[in-house]
PDB file of C-alpha atoms in Angstrom:
ATOM      1  CA  MET M 190      -0.026   0.031  -0.029  1.00  0.00           C
ATOM      2  CA  LYS M 191       1.354   3.433  -0.938  1.00  0.00           C
ATOM      3  CA  ARG M 192       2.422   5.525   2.052  1.00  0.00           C
ATOM      4  CA  THR M 193       0.752   8.889   2.565  1.00  0.00           C
ATOM      5  CA  TYR M 194       2.599  11.886   3.955  1.00  0.00           C
ATOM      6  CA  PRO M 195       1.617  15.026   5.915  1.00  0.00           C
ATOM      7  CA  PRO M 196       1.793  18.399   4.197  1.00  0.00           C
ATOM      8  CA  ILE M 197       5.317  19.421   3.138  1.00  0.00           C
ATOM      9  CA  THR M 198       7.047  22.779   2.699  1.00  0.00           C
ATOM     10  CA  THR M 199      10.084  21.983   0.618  1.00  0.00           C
ATOM     11  CA  ALA M 200      11.367  24.176  -2.203  1.00  0.00           C
ATOM     12  CA  GLN M 201       9.625  23.682  -5.529  1.00  0.00           C
ATOM     13  CA  ARG M 202      12.852  22.770  -7.349  1.00  0.00           C
ATOM     14  CA  TYR M 203      13.068  19.543  -5.316  1.00  0.00           C
ATOM     15  CA  LEU M 204       9.489  18.647  -6.083  1.00  0.00           C
ATOM     16  CA  ASP M 205       9.958  19.359  -9.790  1.00  0.00           C
ATOM     17  CA  ALA M 206      13.025  17.141  -9.778  1.00  0.00           C
ATOM     18  CA  LEU M 207      11.138  14.334  -7.996  1.00  0.00           C
ATOM     19  CA  GLY M 208       8.116  14.562 -10.298  1.00  0.00           C
ATOM     20  CA  ASN M 209       5.455  11.929  -9.554  1.00  0.00           C
ATOM     21  CA  HIS M 210       7.905   9.420  -7.949  1.00  0.00           C
ATOM     22  CA  ASP M 211       7.288   8.226  -4.431  1.00  0.00           C
ATOM     23  CA  PRO M 212      10.133   9.803  -2.384  1.00  0.00           C
ATOM     24  CA  LEU M 213      10.973   6.740  -0.374  1.00  0.00           C
ATOM     25  CA  GLU M 214      10.957   4.393  -3.310  1.00  0.00           C
ATOM     26  CA  SER M 215      12.919   6.900  -5.339  1.00  0.00           C
ATOM     27  CA  MET M 216      15.531   7.112  -2.542  1.00  0.00           C
ATOM     28  CA  ARG M 217      15.750   3.274  -2.419  1.00  0.00           C
ATOM     29  CA  LYS M 218      16.564   2.990  -6.122  1.00  0.00           C
ATOM     30  CA  ALA M 219      18.983   5.985  -6.268  1.00  0.00           C
ATOM     31  CA  PRO M 220      22.201   3.965  -5.840  1.00  0.00           C
ATOM     32  CA  LYS M 221      21.310   1.752  -8.817  1.00  0.00           C
ATOM     33  CA  ARG M 222      20.532   4.790 -10.968  1.00  0.00           C
ATOM     34  CA  VAL M 223      23.815   6.344  -9.955  1.00  0.00           C
ATOM     35  CA  ARG M 224      25.757   3.146 -10.727  1.00  0.00           C
ATOM     36  CA  LYS M 225      24.171   3.098 -14.162  1.00  0.00           C
ATOM     37  CA  LEU M 226      25.474   6.619 -14.783  1.00  0.00           C
ATOM     38  CA  LEU M 227      29.085   5.530 -13.902  1.00  0.00           C
ATOM     39  CA  LYS M 228      29.038   2.495 -16.250  1.00  0.00           C
ATOM     40  CA  GLY M 229      31.923   2.398 -18.766  1.00  0.00           C
ATOM     41  CA  LEU M 230      33.716   5.464 -17.541  1.00  0.00           C
ATOM     42  CA  SER M 231      37.429   5.488 -16.958  1.00  0.00           C
ATOM     43  CA  ARG M 232      39.190   6.770 -13.833  1.00  0.00           C
ATOM     44  CA  LYS M 233      40.375   9.751 -15.822  1.00  0.00           C
ATOM     45  CA  GLN M 234      36.732  10.485 -16.992  1.00  0.00           C
ATOM     46  CA  LEU M 235      35.480  10.106 -13.470  1.00  0.00           C
ATOM     47  CA  ARG M 236      37.842  12.705 -12.111  1.00  0.00           C
ATOM     48  CA  ARG M 237      37.692  15.215 -14.973  1.00  0.00           C
ATOM     49  CA  GLN M 238      35.800  18.410 -14.209  1.00  0.00           C
ATOM     50  CA  PRO M 239      33.208  19.105 -16.927  1.00  0.00           C
ATOM     51  CA  GLU M 240      34.129  22.744 -16.704  1.00  0.00           C
ATOM     52  CA  GLU M 241      36.061  25.062 -14.447  1.00  0.00           C
ATOM     53  CA  GLY M 242      34.480  25.269 -11.047  1.00  0.00           C
ATOM     54  CA  ARG M 243      32.119  22.360 -11.560  1.00  0.00           C
ATOM     55  CA  TRP M 244      32.415  19.061  -9.678  1.00  0.00           C
ATOM     56  CA  SER M 245      33.720  16.012 -11.321  1.00  0.00           C
ATOM     57  CA  ILE M 246      31.715  12.837 -11.278  1.00  0.00           C
ATOM     58  CA  HIS M 247      33.994  11.596  -8.527  1.00  0.00           C
ATOM     59  CA  GLN M 248      33.256  14.716  -6.536  1.00  0.00           C
ATOM     60  CA  VAL M 249      29.565  14.335  -6.997  1.00  0.00           C
ATOM     61  CA  LEU M 250      29.798  10.808  -5.618  1.00  0.00           C
ATOM     62  CA  ALA M 251      31.732  12.167  -2.669  1.00  0.00           C
ATOM     63  CA  HIS M 252      28.890  14.559  -2.037  1.00  0.00           C
ATOM     64  CA  PHE M 253      26.308  11.796  -2.226  1.00  0.00           C
ATOM     65  CA  ALA M 254      28.296   9.814   0.371  1.00  0.00           C
ATOM     66  CA  ASP M 255      28.818  12.770   2.649  1.00  0.00           C
ATOM     67  CA  HIS M 256      25.236  13.910   2.451  1.00  0.00           C
ATOM     68  CA  GLU M 257      23.866  10.477   3.181  1.00  0.00           C
ATOM     69  CA  PHE M 258      25.630  10.375   6.517  1.00  0.00           C
ATOM     70  CA  VAL M 259      24.347  13.925   7.334  1.00  0.00           C
ATOM     71  CA  LEU M 260      20.852  12.856   6.228  1.00  0.00           C
ATOM     72  CA  GLY M 261      21.003   9.800   8.452  1.00  0.00           C
ATOM     73  CA  ALA M 262      21.890  11.819  11.540  1.00  0.00           C
ATOM     74  CA  ARG M 263      19.176  14.398  10.872  1.00  0.00           C
ATOM     75  CA  VAL M 264      16.511  11.778  10.327  1.00  0.00           C
ATOM     76  CA  ARG M 265      17.411  10.064  13.588  1.00  0.00           C
ATOM     77  CA  MET M 266      17.398  13.258  15.500  1.00  0.00           C
ATOM     78  CA  VAL M 267      14.076  14.516  14.250  1.00  0.00           C
ATOM     79  CA  ALA M 268      12.430  11.049  14.716  1.00  0.00           C
ATOM     80  CA  SER M 269      13.520  10.794  18.395  1.00  0.00           C
ATOM     81  CA  MET M 270      14.024  14.305  19.797  1.00  0.00           C
ATOM     82  CA  GLU M 271      11.796  17.331  20.312  1.00  0.00           C
ATOM     83  CA  ARG M 272      12.620  20.037  17.713  1.00  0.00           C
ATOM     84  CA  PRO M 273      16.278  19.247  17.536  1.00  0.00           C
ATOM     85  CA  PRO M 274      18.708  21.795  15.869  1.00  0.00           C
ATOM     86  CA  LEU M 275      19.807  20.726  12.384  1.00  0.00           C
ATOM     87  CA  VAL M 276      23.128  22.372  11.632  1.00  0.00           C
ATOM     88  CA  GLY M 277      23.850  23.280   8.020  1.00  0.00           C
ATOM     89  CA  TYR M 278      27.192  22.352   6.485  1.00  0.00           C
ATOM     90  CA  ASP M 279      29.512  23.601   3.693  1.00  0.00           C
ATOM     91  CA  GLN M 280      29.235  20.857   1.075  1.00  0.00           C
ATOM     92  CA  ASP M 281      32.162  22.244  -0.909  1.00  0.00           C
ATOM     93  CA  ALA M 282      34.367  22.094   2.219  1.00  0.00           C
ATOM     94  CA  PHE M 283      33.341  18.528   2.786  1.00  0.00           C
ATOM     95  CA  VAL M 284      34.224  17.593  -0.781  1.00  0.00           C
ATOM     96  CA  ARG M 285      37.525  19.620  -0.612  1.00  0.00           C
ATOM     97  CA  GLU M 286      38.828  18.664   2.860  1.00  0.00           C
ATOM     98  CA  LEU M 287      37.815  15.022   3.485  1.00  0.00           C
ATOM     99  CA  ALA M 288      40.496  13.435   1.368  1.00  0.00           C
ATOM    100  CA  HIS M 289      38.104  11.964  -1.154  1.00  0.00           C
ATOM    101  CA  ASP M 290      40.748  12.026  -3.817  1.00  0.00           C
ATOM    102  CA  ALA M 291      42.503   9.238  -1.893  1.00  0.00           C
ATOM    103  CA  VAL M 292      39.712   6.743  -2.538  1.00  0.00           C
ATOM    104  CA  GLU M 293      38.224   5.388  -5.684  1.00  0.00           C
ATOM    105  CA  THR M 294      34.818   6.345  -6.992  1.00  0.00           C
ATOM    106  CA  GLU M 295      33.565   2.807  -6.502  1.00  0.00           C
ATOM    107  CA  GLN M 296      34.373   3.068  -2.785  1.00  0.00           C
ATOM    108  CA  LEU M 297      32.363   6.293  -2.539  1.00  0.00           C
ATOM    109  CA  LEU M 298      29.389   4.627  -4.277  1.00  0.00           C
ATOM    110  CA  ALA M 299      29.686   1.689  -1.913  1.00  0.00           C
ATOM    111  CA  ASP M 300      29.613   4.067   1.107  1.00  0.00           C
ATOM    112  CA  PHE M 301      26.613   5.879  -0.294  1.00  0.00           C
ATOM    113  CA  SER M 302      24.763   2.632  -1.070  1.00  0.00           C
ATOM    114  CA  ALA M 303      25.361   1.184   2.363  1.00  0.00           C
ATOM    115  CA  ALA M 304      24.336   4.321   4.237  1.00  0.00           C
ATOM    116  CA  ARG M 305      21.260   4.816   2.000  1.00  0.00           C
ATOM    117  CA  ALA M 306      20.172   1.210   2.571  1.00  0.00           C
ATOM    118  CA  ALA M 307      20.321   1.783   6.349  1.00  0.00           C
ATOM    119  CA  ASN M 308      18.436   5.114   6.132  1.00  0.00           C
ATOM    120  CA  VAL M 309      15.706   3.772   3.923  1.00  0.00           C
ATOM    121  CA  ALA M 310      15.187   0.793   6.233  1.00  0.00           C
ATOM    122  CA  LEU M 311      14.868   3.216   9.161  1.00  0.00           C
ATOM    123  CA  LEU M 312      12.363   5.445   7.275  1.00  0.00           C
ATOM    124  CA  GLU M 313      10.316   2.448   6.295  1.00  0.00           C
ATOM    125  CA  ARG M 314       9.831   1.220   9.844  1.00  0.00           C
ATOM    126  CA  LEU M 315       8.982   4.640  11.358  1.00  0.00           C
ATOM    127  CA  PRO M 316       5.309   5.086  12.193  1.00  0.00           C
ATOM    128  CA  PRO M 317       3.316   7.656  10.143  1.00  0.00           C
ATOM    129  CA  ALA M 318       3.247  10.094  13.039  1.00  0.00           C
ATOM    130  CA  ALA M 319       7.036  10.350  12.943  1.00  0.00           C
ATOM    131  CA  PHE M 320       6.872  12.162   9.575  1.00  0.00           C
ATOM    132  CA  GLU M 321       5.024  15.052  11.350  1.00  0.00           C
ATOM    133  CA  ARG M 322       7.942  15.568  13.669  1.00  0.00           C
ATOM    134  CA  VAL M 323       9.981  18.720  13.131  1.00  0.00           C
ATOM    135  CA  GLY M 324      13.632  19.771  13.358  1.00  0.00           C
ATOM    136  CA  VAL M 325      14.958  23.255  13.172  1.00  0.00           C
ATOM    137  CA  HIS M 326      17.464  23.872  10.373  1.00  0.00           C
ATOM    138  CA  SER M 327      19.955  26.610  11.054  1.00  0.00           C
ATOM    139  CA  GLU M 328      19.260  28.190   7.633  1.00  0.00           C
ATOM    140  CA  ARG M 329      15.813  27.017   6.579  1.00  0.00           C
ATOM    141  CA  GLY M 330      13.953  26.964   9.908  1.00  0.00           C
ATOM    142  CA  ASP M 331      11.352  24.369  10.765  1.00  0.00           C
ATOM    143  CA  GLU M 332      11.430  21.178   8.643  1.00  0.00           C
ATOM    144  CA  SER M 333       9.212  18.187   9.154  1.00  0.00           C
ATOM    145  CA  LEU M 334      10.547  14.678   8.595  1.00  0.00           C
ATOM    146  CA  ALA M 335       8.127  14.425   5.554  1.00  0.00           C
ATOM    147  CA  THR M 336       9.526  17.672   4.145  1.00  0.00           C
ATOM    148  CA  MET M 337      13.016  16.326   4.580  1.00  0.00           C
ATOM    149  CA  LEU M 338      12.086  13.093   2.779  1.00  0.00           C
ATOM    150  CA  PHE M 339      10.718  14.907  -0.315  1.00  0.00           C
ATOM    151  CA  MET M 340      13.671  17.338  -0.350  1.00  0.00           C
ATOM    152  CA  TYR M 341      16.294  14.570  -0.104  1.00  0.00           C
ATOM    153  CA  ALA M 342      14.566  12.426  -2.826  1.00  0.00           C
ATOM    154  CA  GLY M 343      14.503  15.476  -5.108  1.00  0.00           C
ATOM    155  CA  HIS M 344      18.131  16.234  -4.138  1.00  0.00           C
ATOM    156  CA  ASP M 345      19.034  12.818  -5.490  1.00  0.00           C
ATOM    157  CA  ARG M 346      17.374  13.463  -8.778  1.00  0.00           C
ATOM    158  CA  MET M 347      19.021  16.871  -9.220  1.00  0.00           C
ATOM    159  CA  HIS M 348      22.525  15.420  -8.745  1.00  0.00           C
ATOM    160  CA  GLU M 349      21.737  12.543 -10.982  1.00  0.00           C
ATOM    161  CA  ALA M 350      20.937  15.055 -13.739  1.00  0.00           C
ATOM    162  CA  GLN M 351      24.259  16.766 -12.862  1.00  0.00           C
ATOM    163  CA  LEU M 352      26.089  13.401 -13.247  1.00  0.00           C
ATOM    164  CA  GLN M 353      24.368  12.965 -16.636  1.00  0.00           C
ATOM    165  CA  ARG M 354      25.518  16.366 -17.844  1.00  0.00           C
ATOM    166  CA  ALA M 355      29.077  15.662 -16.622  1.00  0.00           C
ATOM    167  CA  ARG M 356      29.050  12.258 -18.268  1.00  0.00           C
ATOM    168  CA  ASP M 357      27.967  13.817 -21.570  1.00  0.00           C
ATOM    169  CA  VAL M 358      30.929  16.207 -21.414  1.00  0.00           C
ATOM    170  CA  VAL M 359      33.634  13.730 -20.464  1.00  0.00           C
ATOM    171  CA  THR M 360      32.463  11.201 -23.015  1.00  0.00           C
ATOM    172  CA  GLY M 361      32.233  13.741 -25.829  1.00  0.00           C
ATOM    173  CA  VAL M 362      28.514  13.423 -26.141  1.00  0.00           C
ATOM    174  CA  THR M 363      27.977  17.092 -25.406  1.00  0.00           C
ATOM    175  CA  ALA M 364      30.473  18.087 -28.049  1.00  0.00           C
ATOM    176  CA  ALA M 365      28.834  15.776 -30.537  1.00  0.00           C
ATOM    177  CA  ARG M 366      25.411  17.172 -29.755  1.00  0.00           C
ATOM    178  CA  GLU M 367      26.744  20.681 -30.177  1.00  0.00           C
ATOM    179  CA  ARG M 368      28.211  19.762 -33.585  1.00  0.00           C
ATOM    180  CA  GLU M 369      24.868  18.121 -34.601  1.00  0.00           C
ATOM    181  CA  ALA M 370      22.994  21.151 -33.366  1.00  0.00           C
ATOM    182  CA  LYS M 371      25.325  23.441 -35.338  1.00  0.00           C
ATOM    183  CA  LYS M 372      24.873  21.302 -38.500  1.00  0.00           C
ATOM    184  CA  ALA M 373      21.112  21.297 -38.041  1.00  0.00           C
ATOM    185  CA  ALA M 374      21.056  25.109 -37.591  1.00  0.00           C
ATOM    186  CA  GLU M 375      23.247  25.554 -40.675  1.00  0.00           C
ATOM    187  CA  ALA M 376      20.954  23.229 -42.669  1.00  0.00           C
ATOM    188  CA  GLN M 377      17.911  25.151 -41.408  1.00  0.00           C
ATOM    189  CA  ALA M 378      19.552  28.405 -42.445  1.00  0.00           C
ATOM    190  CA  ARG M 379      20.308  27.158 -45.908  1.00  0.00           C
ATOM    191  CA  LYS M 380      16.739  25.879 -46.248  1.00  0.00           C
ATOM    192  CA  ALA M 381      15.425  29.347 -45.168  1.00  0.00           C
ATOM    193  CA  GLU M 382      17.745  31.012 -47.692  1.00  0.00           C
ATOM    194  CA  ARG M 383      16.500  28.658 -50.507  1.00  0.00           C
ATOM    195  CA  ARG M 384      12.931  29.377 -49.473  1.00  0.00           C
ATOM    196  CA  ALA M 385      13.539  33.078 -49.409  1.00  0.00           C
ATOM    197  CA  ALA M 386      15.243  33.011 -52.879  1.00  0.00           C
ATOM    198  CA  LYS M 387      12.312  30.988 -54.229  1.00  0.00           C
ATOM    199  CA  LEU M 388       9.778  33.457 -52.911  1.00  0.00           C
ATOM    200  CA  ALA M 389      11.814  36.370 -54.314  1.00  0.00           C
ATOM    201  CA  ARG M 390      11.907  34.696 -57.687  1.00  0.00           C
ATOM    202  CA  LYS M 391       8.202  34.079 -57.563  1.00  0.00           C
ATOM    203  CA  ALA M 392       7.532  37.676 -56.548  1.00  0.00           C
ATOM    204  CA  ALA M 393       9.778  38.917 -59.410  1.00  0.00           C
ATOM    205  CA  GLU M 394       7.957  36.697 -61.856  1.00  0.00           C
ATOM    206  CA  GLU M 395       4.563  37.854 -60.567  1.00  0.00           C
ATOM    207  CA  ALA M 396       5.774  41.504 -60.902  1.00  0.00           C
ATOM    208  CA  GLU M 397       6.965  40.856 -64.387  1.00  0.00           C
ATOM    209  CA  LYS M 398       3.699  39.287 -65.357  1.00  0.00           C
ATOM    210  CA  ALA M 399       1.769  42.182 -63.938  1.00  0.00           C
ATOM    211  CA  ALA M 400       4.010  44.611 -65.826  1.00  0.00           C
ATOM    212  CA  ARG M 401       3.488  42.823 -69.113  1.00  0.00           C
ATOM    213  CA  LYS M 402      -0.217  42.720 -68.511  1.00  0.00           C
ATOM    214  CA  ALA M 403      -0.285  46.399 -67.764  1.00  0.00           C
ATOM    215  CA  ALA M 404       1.717  47.133 -70.860  1.00  0.00           C
ATOM    216  CA  ARG M 405      -0.713  45.116 -73.008  1.00  0.00           C
ATOM    217  CA  GLU M 406      -3.649  46.903 -71.418  1.00  0.00           C
ATOM    218  CA  LEU M 407      -2.109  50.275 -72.186  1.00  0.00           C
ATOM    219  CA  GLU M 408      -1.329  49.206 -75.696  1.00  0.00           C
ATOM    220  CA  SER M 409      -4.855  48.026 -76.216  1.00  0.00           C
ATOM    221  CA  ALA M 410      -6.303  51.226 -74.746  1.00  0.00           C
ATOM    222  CA  GLY M 411      -4.121  53.220 -77.140  1.00  0.00           C
ATOM    223  CA  LYS M 412      -5.342  51.317 -80.152  1.00  0.00           C
ATOM    224  CA  ARG M 413      -8.909  51.831 -79.154  1.00  0.00           C
ATOM    225  CA  GLY M 414      -8.320  55.519 -78.793  1.00  0.00           C
ATOM    226  CA  LYS M 415      -6.836  55.816 -82.286  1.00  0.00           C
ATOM    227  CA  SER M 416      -9.737  53.853 -83.789  1.00  0.00           C
ATOM    228  CA  LYS M 417     -12.285  56.250 -82.166  1.00  0.00           C
ATOM    229  CA  LYS M 418     -10.416  59.265 -83.652  1.00  0.00           C
ATOM    230  CA  ARG M 419     -10.654  57.810 -87.094  1.00  0.00           C
ATOM    231  CA  GLU M 420     -14.419  57.316 -86.731  1.00  0.00           C
TER     232      GLU M 420
END
């Protein structure tokens, strides 16, 4: 039976990313979706930044693992304590300072998968009333456990989209798409030019026909005028 949740207050971008998916089921399947996005990539590709200032795929996996441990702590505090404080954290500092470069991407995925399995198992066994319980985030204020659930499920999807974009760049798919888009735009421009030229020729032909017709009518009118004078 599908679980129902109390009203939530999470940002719309997380709900848009989640779509119609059940949040708990989406969270359960996230590690498999992430693994699929890593398939066939070399170590070099995993660690290549798609552009300056953007996380590499390896760094996104580090964030997944880091965030999952934070998520687990927050869920446990909210489910068991009265309005516990939920301290925000600097995700870039976590990725930068926790020596993630010293481990392989596969290990980060394993860490994320194990922590996610434990967190989903906990969320599944909590009673419905637990999802109404509230923690106080240091930046966002009151957040119910239900709100956190939808936000974290949407958070997964947003970073999966980030992984896909990074994958497209490091595998050359983005460049290929850009080349194809350029070719399509050039073809469309040539087609538009041919159409414009065709319309111009047609307009010129129509103008020429109209001019010839007008000339014939003038000539005919002149002949009729001369005939009346002779009469």
